[in-house]
Coordinates of C-alpha atoms in Angstrom, one line a residue:
X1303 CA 120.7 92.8 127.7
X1304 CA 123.2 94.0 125.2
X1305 CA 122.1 91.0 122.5
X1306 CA 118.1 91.5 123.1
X1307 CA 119.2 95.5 122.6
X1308 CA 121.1 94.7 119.6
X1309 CA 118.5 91.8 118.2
X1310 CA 115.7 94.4 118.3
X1311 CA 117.4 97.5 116.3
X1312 CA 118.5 94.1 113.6
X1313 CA 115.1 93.2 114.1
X1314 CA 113.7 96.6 113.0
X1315 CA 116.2 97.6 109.8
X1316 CA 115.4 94.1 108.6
X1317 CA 111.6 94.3 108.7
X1318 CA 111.6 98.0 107.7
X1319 CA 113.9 97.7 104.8
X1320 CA 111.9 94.7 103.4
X1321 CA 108.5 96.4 103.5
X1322 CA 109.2 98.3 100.0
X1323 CA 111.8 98.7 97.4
X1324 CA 112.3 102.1 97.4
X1325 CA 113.3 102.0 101.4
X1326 CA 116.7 102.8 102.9
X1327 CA 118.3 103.2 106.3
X1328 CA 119.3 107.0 105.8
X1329 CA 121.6 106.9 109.2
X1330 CA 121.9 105.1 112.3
X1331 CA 123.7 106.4 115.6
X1332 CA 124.0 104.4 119.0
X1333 CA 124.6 105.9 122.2
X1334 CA 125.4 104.9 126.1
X1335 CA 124.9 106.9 128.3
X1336 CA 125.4 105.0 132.0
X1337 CA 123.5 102.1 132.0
X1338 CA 121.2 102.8 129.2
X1339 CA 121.4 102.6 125.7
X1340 CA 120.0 104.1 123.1
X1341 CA 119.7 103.5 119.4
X1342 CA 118.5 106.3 116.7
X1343 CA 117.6 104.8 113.0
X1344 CA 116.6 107.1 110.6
X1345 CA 114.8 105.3 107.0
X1346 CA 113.3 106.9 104.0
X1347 CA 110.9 105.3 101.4
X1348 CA 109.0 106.6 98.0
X1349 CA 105.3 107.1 98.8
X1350 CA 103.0 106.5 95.9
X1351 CA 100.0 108.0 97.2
X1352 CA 101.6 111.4 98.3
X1353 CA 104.1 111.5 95.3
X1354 CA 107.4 112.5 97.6
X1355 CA 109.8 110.6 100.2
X1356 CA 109.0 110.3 103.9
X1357 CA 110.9 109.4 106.7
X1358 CA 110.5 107.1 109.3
X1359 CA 112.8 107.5 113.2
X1360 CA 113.2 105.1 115.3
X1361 CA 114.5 105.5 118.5
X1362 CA 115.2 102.6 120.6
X1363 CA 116.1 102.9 124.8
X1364 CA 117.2 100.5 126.9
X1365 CA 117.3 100.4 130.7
X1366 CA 117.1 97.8 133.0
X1367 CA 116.1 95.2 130.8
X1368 CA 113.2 97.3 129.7
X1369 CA 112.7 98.7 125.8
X1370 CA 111.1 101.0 124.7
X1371 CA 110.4 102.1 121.4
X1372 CA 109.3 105.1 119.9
X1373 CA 108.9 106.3 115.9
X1374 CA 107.9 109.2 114.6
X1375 CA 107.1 109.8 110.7
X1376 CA 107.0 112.5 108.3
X1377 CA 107.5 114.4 105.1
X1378 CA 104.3 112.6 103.6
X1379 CA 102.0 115.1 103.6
X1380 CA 100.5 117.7 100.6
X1381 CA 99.6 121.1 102.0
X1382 CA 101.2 124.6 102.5
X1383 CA 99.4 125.8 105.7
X1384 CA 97.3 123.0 106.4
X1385 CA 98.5 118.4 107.1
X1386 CA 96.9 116.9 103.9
X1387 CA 97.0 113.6 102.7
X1388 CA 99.1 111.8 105.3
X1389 CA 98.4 108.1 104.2
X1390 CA 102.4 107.7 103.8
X1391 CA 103.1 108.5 107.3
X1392 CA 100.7 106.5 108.6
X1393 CA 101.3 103.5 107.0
X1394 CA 104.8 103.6 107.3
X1395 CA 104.3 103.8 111.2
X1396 CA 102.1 101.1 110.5
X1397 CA 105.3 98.8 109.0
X1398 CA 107.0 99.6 112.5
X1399 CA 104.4 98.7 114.4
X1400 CA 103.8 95.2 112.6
X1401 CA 107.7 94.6 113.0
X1402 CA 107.1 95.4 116.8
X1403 CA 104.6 92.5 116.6
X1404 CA 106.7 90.3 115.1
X1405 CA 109.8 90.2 118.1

């Protein structure tokens, strides 16, 4: 359990990280808390189309031999009052999704 935990959050900086040059690992923090665990990674990339930094999180629970993985993006959007232009967020959801793919 422990090693699939582990290989998956490896898994995930690896594939994240290789996706563009201008992406980081901003934090990481694990927890346990009983018998599950939990693992909180935190990136940042440049995106071109919006002109400004985004950030991906990744949170990663473990229980019973079951994963599950959740990210959320943002910072990629234009607008004061209104969501515009969130092609950055999406596509770097998309980056976590293909790394999902690819376990």
């Amino acid at each position: 359990i422990n090693d699939d935990f582990n290989h998956i959050c490896n898994h995930i900086k690896r594939e994240i990280l290789s996706t563009s040059s201008s992406a980081s690992l901003e934090d990481e923090e694990y927890l346990n808390i009983g018998d599950v665990r939990m693992g909180i990674l935190v990136f940042e990339r440049y995106s071109y189309s919006g002109g400004n930094r985004l950030s991906l999180h990744v949170t990663v629970i473990e229980k019973d031999n079951i994963v599950d993985i959740i990210g959320i993006s943002s910072g990629g959007s234009n607008g004061l009052f209104f969501k515009v232009n969130t092609w950055g967020e999406d596509a770097f959801l998309e980056k976590l999704k293909e790394a999902i793919k690819k376990l």
